[in-house]
Amino acid sequence: MFKILGLRFGKKGKAFDISKDEALKLLESDNTIVLDVRTPKEIIAVPSLVEDAITIDYEDKNFENEIKKLDRNKTYLAVCTRGNYARGACITMKKNGFKSIKSLKGGLNAFNSCST
């Protein structure tokens, strides 16, 4: 199973990764939207980076259809708990014509555990 995850999110997905500091700079832009792809249970446990984040559950069967409804001209910062789902979201978004997409390296766990 770990090998499958590595192939699905690993090498391709790492191209989207940005650090906490890079994410904070990106969030200063009015054009950046936080896309929280965690499950509802995960969101209850740990709040998102920003209050007005768009939440689309990566595990939901309608994930890709929901992604297609988003504005492709915006910049998105995908976040999740550990970073894997955010990478997967970026891959899906790229496949659907999004140009400006990033994922938070290490997810919210890494973001909340280190200082800037």
Coordinates of C-alpha atoms in Angstrom, one line a residue:
M1 CA 0.0 0.0 0.0
F2 CA 2.8 2.5 0.8
K3 CA 4.3 1.8 -2.6
I4 CA 0.9 2.7 -4.3
L5 CA 0.7 5.9 -2.3
G6 CA 4.2 6.8 -3.2
L7 CA 3.5 6.4 -6.9
R8 CA 0.2 8.3 -6.7
F9 CA 1.3 11.3 -4.6
G10 CA 5.0 11.0 -4.2
K11 CA 7.2 12.0 -7.1
K12 CA 4.6 13.8 -9.1
G13 CA 3.0 15.5 -6.1
K14 CA 6.2 16.8 -4.5
A15 CA 6.6 19.3 -7.4
F16 CA 3.7 21.2 -5.8
D17 CA 5.1 21.3 -2.3
I18 CA 6.0 24.6 -0.7
S19 CA 7.3 25.3 2.8
K20 CA 5.5 27.1 5.7
D21 CA 7.3 30.3 4.9
E22 CA 6.5 30.1 1.2
A23 CA 2.8 29.4 2.1
L24 CA 2.6 32.4 4.4
K25 CA 3.9 34.6 1.6
L26 CA 1.4 33.1 -0.8
L27 CA -1.4 33.8 1.6
E28 CA -0.6 37.5 1.5
S29 CA -1.9 37.6 -2.0
D30 CA -5.6 38.4 -2.5
N31 CA -5.7 36.0 -5.4
T32 CA -4.8 32.9 -3.2
I33 CA -7.5 30.6 -1.9
V34 CA -6.9 27.9 0.7
L35 CA -8.4 24.6 -0.4
D36 CA -8.7 22.3 2.6
V37 CA -9.1 18.7 1.4
R38 CA -9.3 17.0 4.8
T39 CA -12.2 14.9 6.0
P40 CA -14.9 16.6 8.1
K41 CA -13.6 14.7 11.2
E42 CA -10.1 16.1 10.6
I43 CA -11.4 19.6 10.2
I44 CA -13.2 19.5 13.5
A45 CA -10.0 18.3 15.2
V46 CA -7.7 21.0 13.8
P47 CA -9.0 24.3 12.3
S48 CA -7.9 25.3 8.8
L49 CA -5.3 28.0 8.1
V50 CA -7.8 30.6 7.3
E51 CA -11.4 31.1 8.2
D52 CA -12.7 31.3 4.6
A53 CA -11.0 28.2 3.2
I54 CA -12.9 26.2 0.7
T55 CA -13.4 22.7 2.0
I56 CA -13.7 19.7 -0.3
D57 CA -13.2 16.2 1.2
Y58 CA -10.5 14.4 -0.8
E59 CA -12.0 11.1 0.1
D60 CA -15.5 12.0 -1.2
K61 CA -16.5 10.3 -4.4
N62 CA -17.5 13.7 -5.9
F63 CA -14.1 15.3 -5.2
E64 CA -13.1 15.8 -8.8
N65 CA -16.5 17.1 -9.8
E66 CA -16.4 19.7 -7.0
I67 CA -12.9 20.7 -8.0
K68 CA -14.1 21.4 -11.6
K69 CA -16.5 24.1 -10.2
L70 CA -13.6 26.2 -8.9
D71 CA -12.2 29.3 -10.7
R72 CA -9.1 28.1 -12.7
N73 CA -7.7 31.7 -12.7
K74 CA -7.1 31.8 -9.0
T75 CA -4.1 30.5 -7.1
Y76 CA -4.8 27.6 -4.7
L77 CA -2.9 26.4 -1.7
A78 CA -4.1 22.9 -0.9
V79 CA -3.8 21.7 2.7
C80 CA -4.5 18.5 4.6
T81 CA -3.2 16.9 7.7
R82 CA 0.1 15.4 6.5
G83 CA 0.4 16.7 2.9
N84 CA -0.5 13.6 0.9
Y85 CA -4.1 14.4 0.1
A86 CA -3.1 18.0 -0.8
R87 CA -0.6 16.7 -3.3
G88 CA -3.2 14.4 -4.7
A89 CA -5.6 17.4 -5.0
C90 CA -2.9 19.3 -6.9
I91 CA -2.4 16.5 -9.3
T92 CA -6.2 16.3 -9.9
M93 CA -6.4 20.1 -10.3
K94 CA -3.5 20.1 -12.8
K95 CA -5.3 17.4 -14.8
N96 CA -8.3 19.6 -14.9
G97 CA -6.6 22.7 -16.2
F98 CA -5.6 24.6 -13.1
K99 CA -2.3 26.5 -13.5
S100 CA -1.4 28.0 -10.1
I101 CA -1.6 25.3 -7.4
K102 CA 0.6 24.5 -4.5
S103 CA 0.5 22.1 -1.5
L104 CA 1.7 22.7 2.0
K105 CA 4.6 20.4 2.6
G106 CA 4.0 18.2 5.5
G107 CA 0.5 19.5 5.9
L108 CA -1.0 21.2 8.9
N109 CA 0.9 18.9 11.2
A110 CA 4.2 20.4 10.0
F111 CA 2.8 23.9 9.8
N112 CA 1.6 23.9 13.4
S113 CA 4.7 22.2 14.8
C114 CA 7.4 24.6 13.6
S115 CA 8.0 28.3 13.8
T116 CA 8.5 30.6 10.9

